[in-house]
Every structure is written in C-alpha cells, then in structure tokens.
Tab-separated table of C-alpha atoms and ligand atoms in Angstrom:
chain	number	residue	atom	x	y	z
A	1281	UNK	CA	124.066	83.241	85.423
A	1282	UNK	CA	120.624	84.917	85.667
A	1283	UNK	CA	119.580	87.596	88.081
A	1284	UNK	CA	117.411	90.640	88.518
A	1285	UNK	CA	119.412	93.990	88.777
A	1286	UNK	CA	118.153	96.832	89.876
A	1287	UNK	CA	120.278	99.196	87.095
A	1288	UNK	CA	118.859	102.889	88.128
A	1289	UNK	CA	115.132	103.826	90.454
A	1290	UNK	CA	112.172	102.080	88.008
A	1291	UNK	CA	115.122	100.222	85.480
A	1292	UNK	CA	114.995	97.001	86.665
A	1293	UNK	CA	115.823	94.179	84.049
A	1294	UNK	CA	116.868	90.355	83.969
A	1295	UNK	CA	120.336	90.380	82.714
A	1296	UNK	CA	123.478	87.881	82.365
A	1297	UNK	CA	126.155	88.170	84.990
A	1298	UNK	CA	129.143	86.429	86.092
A	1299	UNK	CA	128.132	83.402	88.674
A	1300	UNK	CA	129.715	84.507	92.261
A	1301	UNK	CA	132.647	83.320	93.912
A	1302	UNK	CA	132.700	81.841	97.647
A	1303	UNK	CA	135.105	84.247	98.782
A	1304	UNK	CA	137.417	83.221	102.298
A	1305	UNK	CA	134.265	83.285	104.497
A	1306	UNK	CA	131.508	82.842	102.022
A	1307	UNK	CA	129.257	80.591	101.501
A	1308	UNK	CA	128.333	80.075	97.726
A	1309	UNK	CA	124.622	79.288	97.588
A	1310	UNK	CA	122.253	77.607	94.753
A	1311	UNK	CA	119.036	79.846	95.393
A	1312	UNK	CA	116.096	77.211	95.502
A	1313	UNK	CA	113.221	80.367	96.587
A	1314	UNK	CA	113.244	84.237	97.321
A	1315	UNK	CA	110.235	85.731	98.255
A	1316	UNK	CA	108.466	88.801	97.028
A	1317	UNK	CA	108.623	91.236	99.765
A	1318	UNK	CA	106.950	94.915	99.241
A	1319	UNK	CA	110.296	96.687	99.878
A	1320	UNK	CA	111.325	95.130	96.540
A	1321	UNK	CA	108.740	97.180	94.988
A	1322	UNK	CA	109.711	100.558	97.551
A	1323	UNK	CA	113.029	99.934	95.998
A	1324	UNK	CA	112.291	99.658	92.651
A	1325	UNK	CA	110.190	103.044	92.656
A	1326	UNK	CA	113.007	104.758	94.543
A	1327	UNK	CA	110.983	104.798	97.785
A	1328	UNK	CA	113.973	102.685	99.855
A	1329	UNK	CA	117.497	103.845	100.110
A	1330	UNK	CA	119.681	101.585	97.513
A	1331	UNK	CA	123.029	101.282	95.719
A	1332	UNK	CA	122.048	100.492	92.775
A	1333	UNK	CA	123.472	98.417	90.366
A	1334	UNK	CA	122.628	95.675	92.955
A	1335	UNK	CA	120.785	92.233	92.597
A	1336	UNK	CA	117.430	92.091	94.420
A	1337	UNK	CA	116.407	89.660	96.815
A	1338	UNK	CA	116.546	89.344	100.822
A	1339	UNK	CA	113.853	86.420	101.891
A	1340	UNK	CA	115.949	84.112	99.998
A	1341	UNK	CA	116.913	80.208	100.812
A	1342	UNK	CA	118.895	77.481	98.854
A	1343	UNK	CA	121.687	74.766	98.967
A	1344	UNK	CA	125.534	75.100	99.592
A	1345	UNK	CA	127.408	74.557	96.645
A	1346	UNK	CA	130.782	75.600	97.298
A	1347	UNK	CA	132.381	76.596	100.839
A	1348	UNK	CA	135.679	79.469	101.296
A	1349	UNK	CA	138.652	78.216	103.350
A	1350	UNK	CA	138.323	80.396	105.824
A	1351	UNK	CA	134.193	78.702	106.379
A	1352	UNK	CA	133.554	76.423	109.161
A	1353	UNK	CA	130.300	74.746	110.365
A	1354	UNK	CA	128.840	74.143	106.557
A	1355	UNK	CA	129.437	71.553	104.360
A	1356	UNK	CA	128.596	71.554	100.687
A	1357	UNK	CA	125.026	70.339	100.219
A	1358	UNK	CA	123.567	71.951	103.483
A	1359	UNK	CA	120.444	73.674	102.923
A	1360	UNK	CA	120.882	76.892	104.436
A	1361	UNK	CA	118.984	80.492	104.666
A	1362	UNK	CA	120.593	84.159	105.120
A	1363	UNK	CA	120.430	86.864	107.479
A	1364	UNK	CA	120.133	89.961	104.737
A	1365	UNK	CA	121.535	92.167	107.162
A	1366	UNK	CA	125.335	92.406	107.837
A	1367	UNK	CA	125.720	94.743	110.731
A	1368	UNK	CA	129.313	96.533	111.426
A	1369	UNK	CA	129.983	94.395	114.882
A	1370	UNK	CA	132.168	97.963	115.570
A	1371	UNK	CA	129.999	100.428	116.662
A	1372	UNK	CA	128.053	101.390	119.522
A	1373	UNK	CA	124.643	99.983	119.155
A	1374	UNK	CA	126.760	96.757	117.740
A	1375	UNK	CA	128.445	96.638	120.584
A	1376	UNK	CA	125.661	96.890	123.014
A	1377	UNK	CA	123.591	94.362	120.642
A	1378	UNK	CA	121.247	96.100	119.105
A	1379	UNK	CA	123.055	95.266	115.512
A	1380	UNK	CA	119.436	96.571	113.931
A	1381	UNK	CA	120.522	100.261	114.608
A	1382	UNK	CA	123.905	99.494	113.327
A	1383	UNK	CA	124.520	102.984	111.687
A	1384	UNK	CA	127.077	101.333	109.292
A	1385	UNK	CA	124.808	98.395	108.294
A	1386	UNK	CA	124.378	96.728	104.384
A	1387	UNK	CA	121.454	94.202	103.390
A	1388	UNK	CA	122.023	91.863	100.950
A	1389	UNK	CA	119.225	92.320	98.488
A	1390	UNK	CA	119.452	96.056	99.056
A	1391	UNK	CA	123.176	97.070	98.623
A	1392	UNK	CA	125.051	94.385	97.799
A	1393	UNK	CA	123.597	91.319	95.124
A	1394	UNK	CA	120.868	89.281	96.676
A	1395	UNK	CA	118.822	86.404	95.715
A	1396	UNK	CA	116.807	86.639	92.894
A	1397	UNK	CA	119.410	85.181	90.875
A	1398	UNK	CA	120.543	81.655	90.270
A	1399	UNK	CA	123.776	81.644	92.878
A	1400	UNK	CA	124.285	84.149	96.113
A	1401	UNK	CA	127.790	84.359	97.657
A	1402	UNK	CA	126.509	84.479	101.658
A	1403	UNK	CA	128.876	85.801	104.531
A	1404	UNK	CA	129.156	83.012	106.775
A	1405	UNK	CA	128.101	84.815	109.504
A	1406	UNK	CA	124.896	85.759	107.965
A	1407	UNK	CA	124.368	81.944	107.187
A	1408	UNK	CA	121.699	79.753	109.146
A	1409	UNK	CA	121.700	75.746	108.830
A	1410	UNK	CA	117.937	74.446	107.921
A	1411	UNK	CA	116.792	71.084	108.399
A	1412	UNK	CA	117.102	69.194	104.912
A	1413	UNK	CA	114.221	68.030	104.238
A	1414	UNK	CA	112.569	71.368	104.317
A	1415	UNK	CA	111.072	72.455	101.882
A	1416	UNK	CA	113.148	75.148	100.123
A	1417	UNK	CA	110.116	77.528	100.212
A	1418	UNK	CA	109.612	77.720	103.902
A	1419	UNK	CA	113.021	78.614	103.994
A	1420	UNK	CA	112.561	82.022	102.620
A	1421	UNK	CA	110.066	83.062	105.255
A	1422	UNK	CA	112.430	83.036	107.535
A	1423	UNK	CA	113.283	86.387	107.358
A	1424	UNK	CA	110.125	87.881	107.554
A	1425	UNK	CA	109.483	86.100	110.610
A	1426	UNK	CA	112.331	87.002	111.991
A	1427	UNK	CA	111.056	90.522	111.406
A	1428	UNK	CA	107.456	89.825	113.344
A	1429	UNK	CA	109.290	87.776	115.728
A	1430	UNK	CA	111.053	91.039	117.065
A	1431	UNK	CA	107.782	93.249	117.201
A	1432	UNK	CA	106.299	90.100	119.446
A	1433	UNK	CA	109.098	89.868	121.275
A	1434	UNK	CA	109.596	93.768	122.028
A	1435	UNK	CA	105.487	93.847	122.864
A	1436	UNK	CA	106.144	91.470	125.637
A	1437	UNK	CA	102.595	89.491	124.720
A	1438	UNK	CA	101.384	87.319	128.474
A	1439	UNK	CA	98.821	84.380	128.384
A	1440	UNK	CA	95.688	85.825	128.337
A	1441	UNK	CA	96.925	88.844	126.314
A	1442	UNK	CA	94.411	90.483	123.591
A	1443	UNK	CA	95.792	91.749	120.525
A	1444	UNK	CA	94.970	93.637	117.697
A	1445	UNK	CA	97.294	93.245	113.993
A	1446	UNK	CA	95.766	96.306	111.400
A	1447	UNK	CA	96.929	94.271	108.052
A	1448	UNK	CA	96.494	91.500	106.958
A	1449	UNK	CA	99.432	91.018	104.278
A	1450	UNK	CA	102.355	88.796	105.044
A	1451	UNK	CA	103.274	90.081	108.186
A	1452	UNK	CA	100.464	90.972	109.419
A	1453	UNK	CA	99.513	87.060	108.911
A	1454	UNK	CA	102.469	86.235	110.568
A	1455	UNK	CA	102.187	88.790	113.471
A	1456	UNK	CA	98.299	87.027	114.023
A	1457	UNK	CA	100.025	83.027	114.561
A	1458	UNK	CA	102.778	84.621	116.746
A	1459	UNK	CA	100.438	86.293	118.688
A	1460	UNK	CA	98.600	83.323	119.301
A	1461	UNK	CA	101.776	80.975	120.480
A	1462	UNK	CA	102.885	83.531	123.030
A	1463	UNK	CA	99.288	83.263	124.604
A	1464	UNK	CA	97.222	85.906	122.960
A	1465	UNK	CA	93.341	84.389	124.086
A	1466	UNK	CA	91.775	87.540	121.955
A	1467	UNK	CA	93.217	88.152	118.425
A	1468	UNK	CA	91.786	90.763	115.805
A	1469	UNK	CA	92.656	91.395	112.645
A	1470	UNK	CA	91.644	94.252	110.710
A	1471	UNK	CA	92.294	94.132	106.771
A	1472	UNK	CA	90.067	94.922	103.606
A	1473	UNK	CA	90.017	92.095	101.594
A	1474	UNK	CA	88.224	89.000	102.569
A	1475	UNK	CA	90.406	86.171	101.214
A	1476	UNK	CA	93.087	87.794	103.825
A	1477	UNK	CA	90.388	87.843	106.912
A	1478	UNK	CA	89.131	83.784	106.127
A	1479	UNK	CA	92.712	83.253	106.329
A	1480	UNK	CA	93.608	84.478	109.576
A	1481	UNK	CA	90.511	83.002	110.851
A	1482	UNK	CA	92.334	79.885	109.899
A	1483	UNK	CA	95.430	80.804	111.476
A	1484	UNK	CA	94.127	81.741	114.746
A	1485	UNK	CA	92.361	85.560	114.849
A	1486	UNK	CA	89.601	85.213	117.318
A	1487	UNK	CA	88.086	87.815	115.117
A	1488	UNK	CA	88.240	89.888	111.995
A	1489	UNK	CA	87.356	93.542	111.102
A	1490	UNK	CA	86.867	95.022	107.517
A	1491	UNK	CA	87.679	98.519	108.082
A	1492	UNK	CA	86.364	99.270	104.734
A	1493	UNK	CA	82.701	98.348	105.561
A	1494	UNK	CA	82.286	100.292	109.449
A	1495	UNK	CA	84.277	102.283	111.687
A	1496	UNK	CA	87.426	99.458	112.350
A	1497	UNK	CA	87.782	101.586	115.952
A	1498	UNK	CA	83.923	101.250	116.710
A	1499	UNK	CA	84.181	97.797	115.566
A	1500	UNK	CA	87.001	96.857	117.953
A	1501	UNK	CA	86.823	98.971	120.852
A	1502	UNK	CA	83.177	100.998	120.997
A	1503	UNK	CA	80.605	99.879	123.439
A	1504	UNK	CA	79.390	97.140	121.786
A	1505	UNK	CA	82.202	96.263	119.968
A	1506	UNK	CA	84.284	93.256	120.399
A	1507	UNK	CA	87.067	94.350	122.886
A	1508	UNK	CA	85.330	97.401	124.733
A	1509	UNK	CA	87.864	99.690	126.603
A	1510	UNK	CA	91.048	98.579	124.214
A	1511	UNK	CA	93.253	95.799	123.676
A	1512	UNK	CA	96.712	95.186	125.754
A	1513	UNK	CA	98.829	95.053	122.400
A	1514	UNK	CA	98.164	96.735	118.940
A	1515	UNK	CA	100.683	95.943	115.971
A	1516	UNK	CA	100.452	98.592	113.083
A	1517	UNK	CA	101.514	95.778	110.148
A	1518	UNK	CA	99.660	97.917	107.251
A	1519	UNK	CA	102.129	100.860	106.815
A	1520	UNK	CA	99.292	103.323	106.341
A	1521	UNK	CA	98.677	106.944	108.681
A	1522	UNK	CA	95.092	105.716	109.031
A	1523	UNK	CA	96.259	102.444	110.907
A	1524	UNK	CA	99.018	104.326	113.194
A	1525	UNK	CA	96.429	106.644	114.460
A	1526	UNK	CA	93.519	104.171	114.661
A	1527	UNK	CA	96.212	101.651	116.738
A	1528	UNK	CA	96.461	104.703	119.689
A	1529	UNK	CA	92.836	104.618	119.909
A	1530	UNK	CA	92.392	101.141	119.947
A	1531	UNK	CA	95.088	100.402	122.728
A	1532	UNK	CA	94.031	99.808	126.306
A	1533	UNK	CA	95.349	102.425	128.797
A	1534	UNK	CA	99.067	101.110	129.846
A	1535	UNK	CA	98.416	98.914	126.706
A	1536	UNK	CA	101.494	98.999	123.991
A	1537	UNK	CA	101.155	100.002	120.510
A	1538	UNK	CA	103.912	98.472	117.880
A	1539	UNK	CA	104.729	100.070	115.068
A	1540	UNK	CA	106.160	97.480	112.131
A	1541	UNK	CA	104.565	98.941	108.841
A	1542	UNK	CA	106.733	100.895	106.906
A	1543	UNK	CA	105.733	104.307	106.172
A	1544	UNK	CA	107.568	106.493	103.667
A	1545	UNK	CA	109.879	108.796	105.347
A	1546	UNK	CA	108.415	112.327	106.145
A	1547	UNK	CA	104.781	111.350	107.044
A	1548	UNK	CA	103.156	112.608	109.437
A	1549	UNK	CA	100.384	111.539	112.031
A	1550	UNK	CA	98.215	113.434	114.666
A	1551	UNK	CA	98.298	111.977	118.189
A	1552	UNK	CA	97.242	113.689	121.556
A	1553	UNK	CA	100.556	113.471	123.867
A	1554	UNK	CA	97.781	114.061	126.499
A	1555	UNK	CA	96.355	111.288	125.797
A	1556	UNK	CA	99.749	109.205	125.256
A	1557	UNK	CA	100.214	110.597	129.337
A	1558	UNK	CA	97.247	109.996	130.423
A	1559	UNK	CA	96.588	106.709	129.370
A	1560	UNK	CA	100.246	105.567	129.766
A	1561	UNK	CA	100.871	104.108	126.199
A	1562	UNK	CA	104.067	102.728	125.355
A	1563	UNK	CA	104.513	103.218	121.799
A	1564	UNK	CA	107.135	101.416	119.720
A	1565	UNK	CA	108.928	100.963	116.521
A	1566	UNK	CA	110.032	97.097	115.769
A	1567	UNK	CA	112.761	97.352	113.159
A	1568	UNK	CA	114.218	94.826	111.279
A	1569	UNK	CA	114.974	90.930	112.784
A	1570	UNK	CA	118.004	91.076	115.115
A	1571	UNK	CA	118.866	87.473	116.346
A	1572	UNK	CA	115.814	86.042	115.263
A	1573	UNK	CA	116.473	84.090	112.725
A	1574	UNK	CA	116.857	80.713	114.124
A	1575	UNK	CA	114.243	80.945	116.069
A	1576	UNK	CA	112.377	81.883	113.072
A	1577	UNK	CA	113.978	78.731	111.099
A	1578	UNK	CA	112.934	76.784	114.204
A	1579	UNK	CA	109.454	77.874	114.586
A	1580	UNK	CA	108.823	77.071	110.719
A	1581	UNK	CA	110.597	73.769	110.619
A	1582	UNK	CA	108.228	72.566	113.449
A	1583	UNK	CA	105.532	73.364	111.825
A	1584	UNK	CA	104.463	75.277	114.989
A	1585	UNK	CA	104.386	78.421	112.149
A	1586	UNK	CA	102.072	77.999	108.829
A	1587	UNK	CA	103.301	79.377	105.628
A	1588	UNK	CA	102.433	77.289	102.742
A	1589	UNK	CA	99.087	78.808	103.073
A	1590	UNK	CA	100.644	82.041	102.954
A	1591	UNK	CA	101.831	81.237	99.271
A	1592	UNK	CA	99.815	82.648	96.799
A	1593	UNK	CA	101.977	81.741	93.748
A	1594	UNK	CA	105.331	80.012	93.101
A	1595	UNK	CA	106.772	81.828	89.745
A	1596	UNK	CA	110.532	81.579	88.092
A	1597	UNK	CA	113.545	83.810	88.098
A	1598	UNK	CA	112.077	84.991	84.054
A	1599	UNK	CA	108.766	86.445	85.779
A	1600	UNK	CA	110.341	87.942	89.031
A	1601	UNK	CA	111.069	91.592	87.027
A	1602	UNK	CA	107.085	91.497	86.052
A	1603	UNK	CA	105.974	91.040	89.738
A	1604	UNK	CA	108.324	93.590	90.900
A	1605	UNK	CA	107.294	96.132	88.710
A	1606	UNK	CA	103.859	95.981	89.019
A	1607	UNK	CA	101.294	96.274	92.594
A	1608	UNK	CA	100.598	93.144	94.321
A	1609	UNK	CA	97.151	91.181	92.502
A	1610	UNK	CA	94.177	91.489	94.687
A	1611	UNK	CA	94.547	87.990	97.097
A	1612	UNK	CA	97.861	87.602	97.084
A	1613	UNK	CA	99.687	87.049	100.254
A	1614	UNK	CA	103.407	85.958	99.003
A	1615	UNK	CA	104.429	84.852	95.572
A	1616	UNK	CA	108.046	83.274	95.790
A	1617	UNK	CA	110.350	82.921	92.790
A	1618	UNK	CA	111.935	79.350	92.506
A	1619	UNK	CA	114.142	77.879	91.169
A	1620	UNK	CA	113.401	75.240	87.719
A	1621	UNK	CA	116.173	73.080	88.463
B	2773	LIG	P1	101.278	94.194	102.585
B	2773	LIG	O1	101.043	92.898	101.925
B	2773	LIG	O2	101.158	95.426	101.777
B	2773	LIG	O3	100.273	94.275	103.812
B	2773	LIG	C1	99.747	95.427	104.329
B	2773	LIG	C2	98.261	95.334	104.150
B	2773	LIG	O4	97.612	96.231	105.023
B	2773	LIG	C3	97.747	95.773	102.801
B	2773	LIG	O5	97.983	94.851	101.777
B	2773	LIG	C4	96.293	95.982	103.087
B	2773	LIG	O6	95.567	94.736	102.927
B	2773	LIG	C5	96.273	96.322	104.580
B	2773	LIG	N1	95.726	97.652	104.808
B	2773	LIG	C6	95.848	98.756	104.062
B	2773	LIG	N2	95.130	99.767	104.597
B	2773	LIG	C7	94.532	99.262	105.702
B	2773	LIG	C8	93.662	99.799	106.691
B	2773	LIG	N3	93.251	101.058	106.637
B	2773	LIG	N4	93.266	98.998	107.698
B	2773	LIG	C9	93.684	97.711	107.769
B	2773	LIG	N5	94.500	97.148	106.858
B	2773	LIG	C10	94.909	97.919	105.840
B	2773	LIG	O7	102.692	94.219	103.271
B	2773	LIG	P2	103.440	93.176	104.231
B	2773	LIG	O8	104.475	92.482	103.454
B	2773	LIG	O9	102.495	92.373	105.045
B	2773	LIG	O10	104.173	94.237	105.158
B	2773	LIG	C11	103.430	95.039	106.037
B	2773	LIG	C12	104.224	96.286	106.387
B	2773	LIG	O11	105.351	95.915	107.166
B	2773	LIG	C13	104.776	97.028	105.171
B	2773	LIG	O12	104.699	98.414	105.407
B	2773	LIG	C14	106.214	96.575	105.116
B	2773	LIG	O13	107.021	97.502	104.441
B	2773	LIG	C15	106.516	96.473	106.594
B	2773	LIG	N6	107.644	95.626	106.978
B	2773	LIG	C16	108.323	96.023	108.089
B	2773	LIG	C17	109.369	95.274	108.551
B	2773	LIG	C18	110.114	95.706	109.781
B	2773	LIG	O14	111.216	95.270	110.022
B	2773	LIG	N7	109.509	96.528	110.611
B	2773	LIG	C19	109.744	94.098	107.876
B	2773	LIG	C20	109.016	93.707	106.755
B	2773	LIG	C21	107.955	94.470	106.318
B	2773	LIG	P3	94.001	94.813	102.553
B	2773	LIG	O15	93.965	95.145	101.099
B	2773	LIG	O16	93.502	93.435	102.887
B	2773	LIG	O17	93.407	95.865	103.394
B	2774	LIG	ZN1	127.394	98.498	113.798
C-alpha cells in the first residue's frame, strides 16, 4: 500500500509498504481523510520530537475493514475515527486521569505509522464509533476539536462570558464556535488575513481585529476600543511570542489567559509577575485532547460544530508529501487528503 514516511528530519517521501495487520486488539482501518495539521510540517523540519521512520498522519478517519479477536464493540464496516494518543494507563498522571501528561505516551502519526496512508492498524482503545452517514471528512476534525475542546473546557467559559482567540487558523476557528456554544455573548478574533476574519464572522466572532493594520491591544482593550478594561477569557491559538504577551494585556483582572499555540521549545516571553499578582491572572497551558473525543465526534455529527467551511482543499494521498513540505498557501484553513476510492 501507499503512505507518506517520514524517513529522516526534511526526507519525507511517498513510498510502497506492506498493508497493516489488525493485530489481537486492533482495528484495521480503510483511511477515507487525514487532515493537514501544522505539526506535520514541525515534524517534518525537525521542530517536533519523532521516531522516524514513521507514517504521518493523526486527524485521520475511515471505515473498519478487518477486526482482531481480541476487539469488541466494532464490526467490520463501522466508520470510525482515532484517538492519536495512546497514553501508558500505568503511571501517575494516568492514574489520576490526566493521560495528556502521560510521561510514557506515543501518538500515532508521530511515533508509530499514522494515516496518511491507504490502511491504519488502530488500538481499539484509541477507536471512536461515528455515525455512518458522516461524511468521512468531518471525521478527521475530530481530533482537533478535541484539542480546543480541552482549552474551553479548562477556561471554564459562563453565559455572558467575553472572549478573545489571537489566530485565526484551524483552531483558532474552532476555539471562536466553541466559545460561542458555552455562552460567550462577546467574541474577538484577532488574525491577519481577511478571508480568515469574514470567516469567523460567519461562525460567530462578535468582532474581528487585524493586528497587522493597528495596535490588536488598543483595538481590543484601549479606551475606545471594543472590550475596554479586558476580556474574561483570552486563548493564545497563533503560537507566536507576540500573541502570548499581547493575551496578558488583553485579559481582564481575575480574567484567564489559555495558552494552546505551540511555540518551539526554548522561547521566551516577558511578563510582569507584578502584574500576574496584582491583577490575579490565571494563566494556562491546554495540551493535547484528553477524553474529548466523543464529545468532539458528537458536537460535529450534530452539526452544532461547522467544518466544511473550514476546508480549504480536499487533495489525494500522491499530493500529501507536496503540502507537507511546503508553508500553508495564503487562505487556507485545512486541506485534507482523501481517499480516491
Ligand atoms: P495556524 O493555521 O498556523 O494558525 C495560527 C495562525 O495565527 C496563523 O496562521 C496566523 O494567521 C495567525 N497569527 C500569526 N501571527 C499572529 C498575530 N500576531 N496575531 C494574530 N494572529 C496571528 O495553526 P492552527 O492549526 O490553527 O494551530 C494553531 C496553534 O495551535 C499552532 O501553534 C499549533 O501548533 C497549536 N496546536 C496546539 C494543540 C494543543 O493541543 N495545544 C493542538 C493543535 C494545534 P494569519 O495569517 O491570519 O494572521
Ligand atoms: Zn501514563
């Protein structure tokens, strides 16, 4: 079968590989769509810790084609969607269930073969059921949602909240509609291309900010600005130093700052613990998507979560190493690899 190894940091290559087994508890899935996801890319240039030779591939979804004796709860022909991380279940933060700090944990996609490829042999325990009839590419969002789902859920959003999301890529798109079903009345997004700032007008900001074009803080939280004195929740979705600083200035006192962007490891940004103290801000890193995921596949198959606008382009399992490889094209949001058949 097909699939897209990572051989070495920057090799990255279609190649021909033996089709997977369904081992004793696996699940043996037909990949119908994996999305694009910017760690790919951090991977690729040796900016994400790997074990390379591995297939790429975590935001994957697709059809069960074989089951292992040892499975129970799946049938062949379910349409299901993975959990890419396998935590230990053995240590201390498993034990206490927070399996996202699991010091001994492995992603699929990242150290063992993942889904850009035409079959994926899933751990049954990483496995969620989706509704048949949806549509394979919705399935693969589920694991990004799962990933905003736990900064939302670890801000502790109330009715009436206002919120601020710096980035308006996936996430950060994602981050806005969440926002909005857990009662958010005031949603801002700051982000520097336009296409992104129509679209989460669409999906429920209240407002948008192009920090390229005025001061973003000013914009937000100055005088006459459009929440003066700060906003009760701030999610950092951009992965930038600019945004992690800008989101301490533009949190309310007692207001909570979430940090889900993904900065590489040994940066550095300037904050006044004075100011942390004296305005009481809880400040907080969202990691990852533990137990999320059906509620993720839940809030997607009821529509009550929008991502075919999200989509930017649907490509095949030939163009994936291309898209990898190279920076996202202005405008685009997700592109998803599919499958032909
Ligand atoms: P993305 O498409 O790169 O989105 C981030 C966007 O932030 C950029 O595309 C850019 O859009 C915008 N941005 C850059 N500088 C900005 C600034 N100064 N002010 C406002 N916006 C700015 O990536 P994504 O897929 O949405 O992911 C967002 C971040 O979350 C990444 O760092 C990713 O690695 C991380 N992530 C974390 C988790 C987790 O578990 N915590 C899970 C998945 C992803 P414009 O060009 O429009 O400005
Ligand atoms: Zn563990």
């Amino acid at each position: 079968m097909k699939a897209v190894r990572l051989e070495r940091v920057g090799g990255l290559a279609m190649c021909e590989v033996e089709k997977p087994t369904a081992g004793p508890d696996e699940l043996l899935v037909r990949i119908e769509a994996c999305g694009v996801c910017g760690t790919d890319r951090h991977l690729f240039h040796g900016e994400f810790p790997c074990t390379p030779p591995v297939t790429l591939g975590h935001e994957f979804s697709g059809i069960v084609e074989a089951i292992g004796p040892a499975v129970s709860g799946f049938s062949v022909g379910d349409r299901v969607t993975g959990d890419p991380n396998i935590a230990c279940g053995r240590c201390a933060h498993c034990q206490t269930g927070r399996v996202n700090l699991c010091g001994n944990l492995r992603a699929i996609g990242i150290h063992r073969d993942g889904g850009f490829a035409e079959y994926l042999a899933l751990p049954q325990k990483q496995a969620f059921a989706l509704p048949g009839d949806l549509k394979p590419t919705h399935g693969a969002f589920c694991e990004p949602l799962g990933c905003c789902l736990h900064g939302v859920d670890l801000a502790a959003i109330k009715p009436g909240s206002s919120v601020a999301v710096l980035g308006g890529g996936v996430i950060g798109l994602l981050t806005v509609q969440l926002a909005k079903l857990a009662g958010a009345t005031t949603i801002i997004l700051s982000t520097r291309q336009a296409s992104r700032r129509a679209l989460a007008e669409q999906l429920g900001a209240t407002a948008t900010v192009d920090p390229s074009a005025s001061d973003a803080t000013d914009a937000i939280v100055g005088r006459s600005g459009l929440m003066p004195g700060g906003v009760d929740v701030v999610f950092e979705c951009a992965g930038v130093k600019d945004t992690v600083e800008q989101a301490m200035r533009l949190a309310k006192a007692g207001g909570t700052v979430v940090v889900v962007g993904v900065m590489p490891q040994g940066m550095k940004v300037a904050f006044e613990p004075f100011d942390l103290l004296f305005r009481e801000l809880k400040v907080l890193g969202s990691f990852l998507n533990p137990f999320t995921h059906r509620r993720a596949a839940d809030l997607i198959a009821s529509g009550a979560i929008e991502v075919d606008r999200l989509i930017s382009r649907q490509v095949s399992l030939d163009e994936a190493v291309a898209i990898i490889a190279n920076p996202p094209a202005p405008g685009e949001v997700k592109v998803l690899v599919v499958s032909q058949g």
